[in-house]
Amino acid sequence: MDKNLKRMATMQRMQITGLELFYKKGYYNTSVDDILKELSLSKGAFYYHFDSKEDFFIQIIENLLVRRIYSMLIEPIEGHDNALELITNCFENALETAVHNELDYGFVLNNFMNEFNGRNENIMKHLNDILKIWEVNLVSTIQKGKFNGHIDRHVDAEGVALYLMSSYIGVRTLMVENSPSARKYRFMAQLKHYFKSIEVKQSAF
Amino acid sequence: MDKNLKRMATMQRMQITGLELFYKKGYYNTSVDDILKELSLSKGAFYYHFDSKEDFFIQIIENLLVRRIYSMLIEPIEGHDNALELITNCFENALETAVHNELDYGFVLNNFMNEFNGRNENIMKHLNDILKIWEVNLVSTIQKGKFNGHIDRHVDAEGVALYLMSSYIGVRTLMVENSPSARKYRFMAQLKHYFKSIEVKQSAF
DNA sequence: AAGATCACCGACTGGCTGGTCGGTTTAAGT
DNA sequence: ACTTAAACCGACCAGCCAGTCGGTGATCTT
């Protein structure tokens, strides 16, 4: 069983370094040798554990990327509290970690979708699945908010979800280059403005 | 002078096809030969007109990309009419052309920034400049709106501009894969919601 | 202890890429 | 008609990349 442990450890190491480099330099711009050099491993080791570069990346998606998105954007908004508050806090936290990223390259999922769109249908399918899960989750959170009386019953949940996803993806891109901290602050302020326009009017006077 | 005309024509042809392929397949994934094959031209012709692949791309940015962004996102919001209406119409039109794009790969500028971020500082600078021009223009349009009495005097113009850019960049990405037309519709509806939250309250009754 | 299997090594291959360069065609100037 | 230079050709080069394969030492099984 010790063998199996070693196997898992090596594969894990490869995937972590792989994601790091793919995120930093892009998939097509990162050679398998780049990753191997970083780990002091050989071609043989790589192709012993993975069928191909593509297979390697898909495993990274399933093992690392999915979980990352889940813990960052999906799990935090599950629950029955005030939906808008949950989402606000979730975005706040997600953007905060982005601010503290030494080298930030934007929203991982978005970067990869951008790179593979029209180039690799197979990988695109996997990435799109994650996005869809996020969307479904946002929609159901907003629906819950409508039932709970925190959100105006007339709002289009799918529309709100789309608008939230859009703005998040966009601001993550814009935070990369210029004063991420200030942009985060500005963004959150506008998000709250927007939320005011869709929450139930507390008291008609 | 005929020589000069031919020169310009060839360079123009190369750049148009170049942008097309770079947009479709990405810069690093498109070889100079790919472009030349499309045009039935030779390596010699390419390196006669351009110093390098990078020089070629920068000229594409200056000659084609800048103008495209200008005519699509900048010029339409210049003027002294209702700022929010100008922006709404501008986004409406920009997204409509995206809907009708047979093969859509998202917001060109965003795609390229994504690809070059952390990889080519020189090109990034050029792309960032375009983004900055867009931002400055949006901010000044919103400022005008505040003076004209269409937008609440208390709103943060930079914040609104950032939020608008973010959501536009994001929705263009999300329109690529799934039902662009429906998403455009939903997006525009939410944009109007948002705008309602920052326009001056017409009548307090 | 012997054999088998695992985990890994690294030289190698074939295909592609950005860029070079000596040469040829085309057209303008005189 | 002749010169000259612009516009273009395409074989070639060096370097890189994904993937292959014959081998080797470590570890487990019996």
PDB file of N, CA, C and O in Angstrom, chain B residues 9-54:
ATOM      1  N   ALA B   9      -1.943  47.753 -49.622  1.00  0.00           N
ATOM      2  CA  ALA B   9      -2.998  46.754 -49.817  1.00  0.00           C
ATOM      3  C   ALA B   9      -2.575  45.414 -49.236  1.00  0.00           C
ATOM      4  O   ALA B   9      -3.343  44.749 -48.530  1.00  0.00           O
ATOM      5  N   THR B  10      -1.345  45.025 -49.523  1.00  0.00           N
ATOM      6  CA  THR B  10      -0.860  43.734 -49.016  1.00  0.00           C
ATOM      7  C   THR B  10      -0.786  43.728 -47.496  1.00  0.00           C
ATOM      8  O   THR B  10      -1.238  42.788 -46.844  1.00  0.00           O
ATOM      9  N   MET B  11      -0.243  44.807 -46.944  1.00  0.00           N
ATOM     10  CA  MET B  11      -0.147  44.876 -45.489  1.00  0.00           C
ATOM     11  C   MET B  11      -1.522  44.824 -44.849  1.00  0.00           C
ATOM     12  O   MET B  11      -1.729  44.159 -43.833  1.00  0.00           O
ATOM     13  N   GLN B  12      -2.447  45.526 -45.458  1.00  0.00           N
ATOM     14  CA  GLN B  12      -3.816  45.541 -44.945  1.00  0.00           C
ATOM     15  C   GLN B  12      -4.407  44.133 -44.963  1.00  0.00           C
ATOM     16  O   GLN B  12      -4.970  43.665 -43.968  1.00  0.00           O
ATOM     17  N   ARG B  13      -4.236  43.459 -46.074  1.00  0.00           N
ATOM     18  CA  ARG B  13      -4.749  42.098 -46.210  1.00  0.00           C
ATOM     19  C   ARG B  13      -4.166  41.198 -45.128  1.00  0.00           C
ATOM     20  O   ARG B  13      -4.878  40.438 -44.467  1.00  0.00           O
ATOM     21  N   MET B  14      -2.864  41.306 -44.956  1.00  0.00           N
ATOM     22  CA  MET B  14      -2.198  40.484 -43.943  1.00  0.00           C
ATOM     23  C   MET B  14      -2.771  40.766 -42.557  1.00  0.00           C
ATOM     24  O   MET B  14      -3.050  39.856 -41.783  1.00  0.00           O
ATOM     25  N   GLN B  15      -2.947  42.039 -42.247  1.00  0.00           N
ATOM     26  CA  GLN B  15      -3.407  42.396 -40.906  1.00  0.00           C
ATOM     27  C   GLN B  15      -4.835  41.929 -40.655  1.00  0.00           C
ATOM     28  O   GLN B  15      -5.157  41.434 -39.571  1.00  0.00           O
ATOM     29  N   ILE B  16      -5.682  42.079 -41.654  1.00  0.00           N
ATOM     30  CA  ILE B  16      -7.077  41.669 -41.471  1.00  0.00           C
ATOM     31  C   ILE B  16      -7.156  40.161 -41.225  1.00  0.00           C
ATOM     32  O   ILE B  16      -7.803  39.702 -40.281  1.00  0.00           O
ATOM     33  N   THR B  17      -6.464  39.415 -42.079  1.00  0.00           N
ATOM     34  CA  THR B  17      -6.460  37.963 -41.887  1.00  0.00           C
ATOM     35  C   THR B  17      -5.775  37.579 -40.583  1.00  0.00           C
ATOM     36  O   THR B  17      -6.199  36.659 -39.894  1.00  0.00           O
ATOM     37  N   GLY B  18      -4.727  38.329 -40.260  1.00  0.00           N
ATOM     38  CA  GLY B  18      -4.007  38.060 -39.009  1.00  0.00           C
ATOM     39  C   GLY B  18      -4.913  38.225 -37.797  1.00  0.00           C
ATOM     40  O   GLY B  18      -4.998  37.337 -36.950  1.00  0.00           O
ATOM     41  N   LEU B  19      -5.622  39.346 -37.749  1.00  0.00           N
ATOM     42  CA  LEU B  19      -6.512  39.584 -36.616  1.00  0.00           C
ATOM     43  C   LEU B  19      -7.566  38.490 -36.522  1.00  0.00           C
ATOM     44  O   LEU B  19      -7.840  37.953 -35.441  1.00  0.00           O
ATOM     45  N   GLU B  20      -8.098  38.161 -37.678  1.00  0.00           N
ATOM     46  CA  GLU B  20      -9.133  37.121 -37.729  1.00  0.00           C
ATOM     47  C   GLU B  20      -8.634  35.819 -37.102  1.00  0.00           C
ATOM     48  O   GLU B  20      -9.286  35.230 -36.233  1.00  0.00           O
ATOM     49  N   LEU B  21      -7.469  35.382 -37.536  1.00  0.00           N
ATOM     50  CA  LEU B  21      -6.940  34.111 -37.040  1.00  0.00           C
ATOM     51  C   LEU B  21      -6.475  34.208 -35.590  1.00  0.00           C
ATOM     52  O   LEU B  21      -6.692  33.284 -34.804  1.00  0.00           O
ATOM     53  N   PHE B  22      -5.836  35.308 -35.232  1.00  0.00           N
ATOM     54  CA  PHE B  22      -5.396  35.481 -33.846  1.00  0.00           C
ATOM     55  C   PHE B  22      -6.604  35.458 -32.913  1.00  0.00           C
ATOM     56  O   PHE B  22      -6.553  34.882 -31.825  1.00  0.00           O
ATOM     57  N   TYR B  23      -7.666  36.093 -33.341  1.00  0.00           N
ATOM     58  CA  TYR B  23      -8.886  36.154 -32.530  1.00  0.00           C
ATOM     59  C   TYR B  23      -9.501  34.766 -32.404  1.00  0.00           C
ATOM     60  O   TYR B  23      -9.951  34.349 -31.349  1.00  0.00           O
ATOM     61  N   LYS B  24      -9.463  34.032 -33.503  1.00  0.00           N
ATOM     62  CA  LYS B  24     -10.099  32.723 -33.522  1.00  0.00           C
ATOM     63  C   LYS B  24      -9.280  31.674 -32.776  1.00  0.00           C
ATOM     64  O   LYS B  24      -9.805  30.902 -31.983  1.00  0.00           O
ATOM     65  N   LYS B  25      -7.971  31.675 -33.019  1.00  0.00           N
ATOM     66  CA  LYS B  25      -7.155  30.591 -32.475  1.00  0.00           C
ATOM     67  C   LYS B  25      -6.180  31.024 -31.385  1.00  0.00           C
ATOM     68  O   LYS B  25      -5.498  30.181 -30.797  1.00  0.00           O
ATOM     69  N   GLY B  26      -6.127  32.328 -31.141  1.00  0.00           N
ATOM     70  CA  GLY B  26      -5.143  32.820 -30.179  1.00  0.00           C
ATOM     71  C   GLY B  26      -3.830  33.163 -30.884  1.00  0.00           C
ATOM     72  O   GLY B  26      -3.510  32.599 -31.929  1.00  0.00           O
ATOM     73  N   TYR B  27      -3.092  34.072 -30.290  1.00  0.00           N
ATOM     74  CA  TYR B  27      -1.852  34.553 -30.895  1.00  0.00           C
ATOM     75  C   TYR B  27      -0.797  33.455 -30.955  1.00  0.00           C
ATOM     76  O   TYR B  27      -0.220  33.185 -32.003  1.00  0.00           O
ATOM     77  N   TYR B  28      -0.560  32.823 -29.822  1.00  0.00           N
ATOM     78  CA  TYR B  28       0.516  31.832 -29.766  1.00  0.00           C
ATOM     79  C   TYR B  28       0.162  30.559 -30.527  1.00  0.00           C
ATOM     80  O   TYR B  28       1.025  29.785 -30.904  1.00  0.00           O
ATOM     81  N   ASN B  29      -1.125  30.374 -30.723  1.00  0.00           N
ATOM     82  CA  ASN B  29      -1.574  29.170 -31.420  1.00  0.00           C
ATOM     83  C   ASN B  29      -1.708  29.362 -32.921  1.00  0.00           C
ATOM     84  O   ASN B  29      -2.088  28.446 -33.638  1.00  0.00           O
ATOM     85  N   THR B  30      -1.453  30.560 -33.349  1.00  0.00           N
ATOM     86  CA  THR B  30      -1.522  30.842 -34.781  1.00  0.00           C
ATOM     87  C   THR B  30      -0.115  31.080 -35.288  1.00  0.00           C
ATOM     88  O   THR B  30       0.573  31.979 -34.815  1.00  0.00           O
ATOM     89  N   SER B  31       0.325  30.273 -36.223  1.00  0.00           N
ATOM     90  CA  SER B  31       1.664  30.480 -36.764  1.00  0.00           C
ATOM     91  C   SER B  31       1.605  31.466 -37.923  1.00  0.00           C
ATOM     92  O   SER B  31       0.561  31.635 -38.562  1.00  0.00           O
ATOM     93  N   VAL B  32       2.726  32.108 -38.150  1.00  0.00           N
ATOM     94  CA  VAL B  32       2.813  33.030 -39.277  1.00  0.00           C
ATOM     95  C   VAL B  32       2.445  32.298 -40.565  1.00  0.00           C
ATOM     96  O   VAL B  32       1.762  32.838 -41.439  1.00  0.00           O
ATOM     97  N   ASP B  33       2.866  31.050 -40.669  1.00  0.00           N
ATOM     98  CA  ASP B  33       2.540  30.260 -41.860  1.00  0.00           C
ATOM     99  C   ASP B  33       1.032  30.056 -42.031  1.00  0.00           C
ATOM    100  O   ASP B  33       0.538  30.020 -43.151  1.00  0.00           O
ATOM    101  N   ASP B  34       0.323  29.913 -40.921  1.00  0.00           N
ATOM    102  CA  ASP B  34      -1.139  29.784 -40.998  1.00  0.00           C
ATOM    103  C   ASP B  34      -1.735  30.973 -41.736  1.00  0.00           C
ATOM    104  O   ASP B  34      -2.586  30.816 -42.619  1.00  0.00           O
ATOM    105  N   ILE B  35      -1.293  32.152 -41.353  1.00  0.00           N
ATOM    106  CA  ILE B  35      -1.814  33.375 -41.962  1.00  0.00           C
ATOM    107  C   ILE B  35      -1.411  33.441 -43.427  1.00  0.00           C
ATOM    108  O   ILE B  35      -2.208  33.755 -44.303  1.00  0.00           O
ATOM    109  N   LEU B  36      -0.149  33.107 -43.688  1.00  0.00           N
ATOM    110  CA  LEU B  36       0.365  33.167 -45.057  1.00  0.00           C
ATOM    111  C   LEU B  36      -0.349  32.174 -45.969  1.00  0.00           C
ATOM    112  O   LEU B  36      -0.651  32.488 -47.127  1.00  0.00           O
ATOM    113  N   LYS B  37      -0.636  31.015 -45.452  1.00  0.00           N
ATOM    114  CA  LYS B  37      -1.326  30.003 -46.246  1.00  0.00           C
ATOM    115  C   LYS B  37      -2.692  30.539 -46.674  1.00  0.00           C
ATOM    116  O   LYS B  37      -3.086  30.424 -47.823  1.00  0.00           O
ATOM    117  N   GLU B  38      -3.387  31.128 -45.702  1.00  0.00           N
ATOM    118  CA  GLU B  38      -4.718  31.708 -45.957  1.00  0.00           C
ATOM    119  C   GLU B  38      -4.669  32.739 -47.088  1.00  0.00           C
ATOM    120  O   GLU B  38      -5.629  32.905 -47.825  1.00  0.00           O
ATOM    121  N   LEU B  39      -3.535  33.419 -47.198  1.00  0.00           N
ATOM    122  CA  LEU B  39      -3.413  34.514 -48.163  1.00  0.00           C
ATOM    123  C   LEU B  39      -2.630  34.108 -49.405  1.00  0.00           C
ATOM    124  O   LEU B  39      -2.465  34.914 -50.311  1.00  0.00           O
ATOM    125  N   SER B  40      -2.126  32.877 -49.413  1.00  0.00           N
ATOM    126  CA  SER B  40      -1.249  32.437 -50.509  1.00  0.00           C
ATOM    127  C   SER B  40      -0.067  33.388 -50.684  1.00  0.00           C
ATOM    128  O   SER B  40       0.247  33.817 -51.795  1.00  0.00           O
ATOM    129  N   LEU B  41       0.526  33.719 -49.549  1.00  0.00           N
ATOM    130  CA  LEU B  41       1.731  34.537 -49.592  1.00  0.00           C
ATOM    131  C   LEU B  41       2.867  33.761 -48.941  1.00  0.00           C
ATOM    132  O   LEU B  41       2.654  32.733 -48.313  1.00  0.00           O
ATOM    133  N   SER B  42       4.066  34.279 -49.086  1.00  0.00           N
ATOM    134  CA  SER B  42       5.222  33.537 -48.593  1.00  0.00           C
ATOM    135  C   SER B  42       5.851  34.215 -47.378  1.00  0.00           C
ATOM    136  O   SER B  42       5.571  35.375 -47.078  1.00  0.00           O
ATOM    137  N   LYS B  43       6.684  33.456 -46.716  1.00  0.00           N
ATOM    138  CA  LYS B  43       7.429  33.993 -45.581  1.00  0.00           C
ATOM    139  C   LYS B  43       8.144  35.279 -45.962  1.00  0.00           C
ATOM    140  O   LYS B  43       8.155  36.243 -45.198  1.00  0.00           O
ATOM    141  N   GLY B  44       8.736  35.258 -47.141  1.00  0.00           N
ATOM    142  CA  GLY B  44       9.475  36.431 -47.600  1.00  0.00           C
ATOM    143  C   GLY B  44       8.629  37.685 -47.589  1.00  0.00           C
ATOM    144  O   GLY B  44       9.072  38.740 -47.128  1.00  0.00           O
ATOM    145  N   ALA B  45       7.420  37.567 -48.085  1.00  0.00           N
ATOM    146  CA  ALA B  45       6.526  38.724 -48.128  1.00  0.00           C
ATOM    147  C   ALA B  45       6.257  39.234 -46.720  1.00  0.00           C
ATOM    148  O   ALA B  45       6.311  40.438 -46.452  1.00  0.00           O
ATOM    149  N   PHE B  46       6.023  38.304 -45.816  1.00  0.00           N
ATOM    150  CA  PHE B  46       5.702  38.698 -44.441  1.00  0.00           C
ATOM    151  C   PHE B  46       6.840  39.482 -43.800  1.00  0.00           C
ATOM    152  O   PHE B  46       6.646  40.584 -43.293  1.00  0.00           O
ATOM    153  N   TYR B  47       8.039  38.893 -43.858  1.00  0.00           N
ATOM    154  CA  TYR B  47       9.165  39.539 -43.183  1.00  0.00           C
ATOM    155  C   TYR B  47       9.736  40.707 -43.980  1.00  0.00           C
ATOM    156  O   TYR B  47      10.617  41.420 -43.516  1.00  0.00           O
ATOM    157  N   TYR B  48       9.223  40.876 -45.189  1.00  0.00           N
ATOM    158  CA  TYR B  48       9.564  42.092 -45.924  1.00  0.00           C
ATOM    159  C   TYR B  48       8.778  43.269 -45.344  1.00  0.00           C
ATOM    160  O   TYR B  48       9.295  44.369 -45.187  1.00  0.00           O
ATOM    161  N   HIS B  49       7.519  43.000 -44.982  1.00  0.00           N
ATOM    162  CA  HIS B  49       6.651  44.082 -44.506  1.00  0.00           C
ATOM    163  C   HIS B  49       6.713  44.292 -42.989  1.00  0.00           C
ATOM    164  O   HIS B  49       6.476  45.389 -42.506  1.00  0.00           O
ATOM    165  N   PHE B  50       6.993  43.212 -42.259  1.00  0.00           N
ATOM    166  CA  PHE B  50       6.994  43.343 -40.797  1.00  0.00           C
ATOM    167  C   PHE B  50       8.289  42.791 -40.190  1.00  0.00           C
ATOM    168  O   PHE B  50       8.875  41.850 -40.720  1.00  0.00           O
ATOM    169  N   ASP B  51       8.698  43.402 -39.090  1.00  0.00           N
ATOM    170  CA  ASP B  51       9.949  43.008 -38.455  1.00  0.00           C
ATOM    171  C   ASP B  51       9.851  41.639 -37.793  1.00  0.00           C
ATOM    172  O   ASP B  51      10.802  40.858 -37.792  1.00  0.00           O
ATOM    173  N   SER B  52       8.724  41.383 -37.175  1.00  0.00           N
ATOM    174  CA  SER B  52       8.557  40.151 -36.420  1.00  0.00           C
ATOM    175  C   SER B  52       7.070  39.886 -36.219  1.00  0.00           C
ATOM    176  O   SER B  52       6.229  40.732 -36.545  1.00  0.00           O
ATOM    177  N   LYS B  53       6.783  38.732 -35.667  1.00  0.00           N
ATOM    178  CA  LYS B  53       5.387  38.411 -35.383  1.00  0.00           C
ATOM    179  C   LYS B  53       4.815  39.422 -34.382  1.00  0.00           C
ATOM    180  O   LYS B  53       3.679  39.851 -34.513  1.00  0.00           O
ATOM    181  N   GLU B  54       5.626  39.775 -33.405  1.00  0.00           N
ATOM    182  CA  GLU B  54       5.164  40.730 -32.385  1.00  0.00           C
ATOM    183  C   GLU B  54       4.894  42.104 -32.992  1.00  0.00           C
ATOM    184  O   GLU B  54       3.861  42.708 -32.726  1.00  0.00           O
TER     185      GLU B  54
END
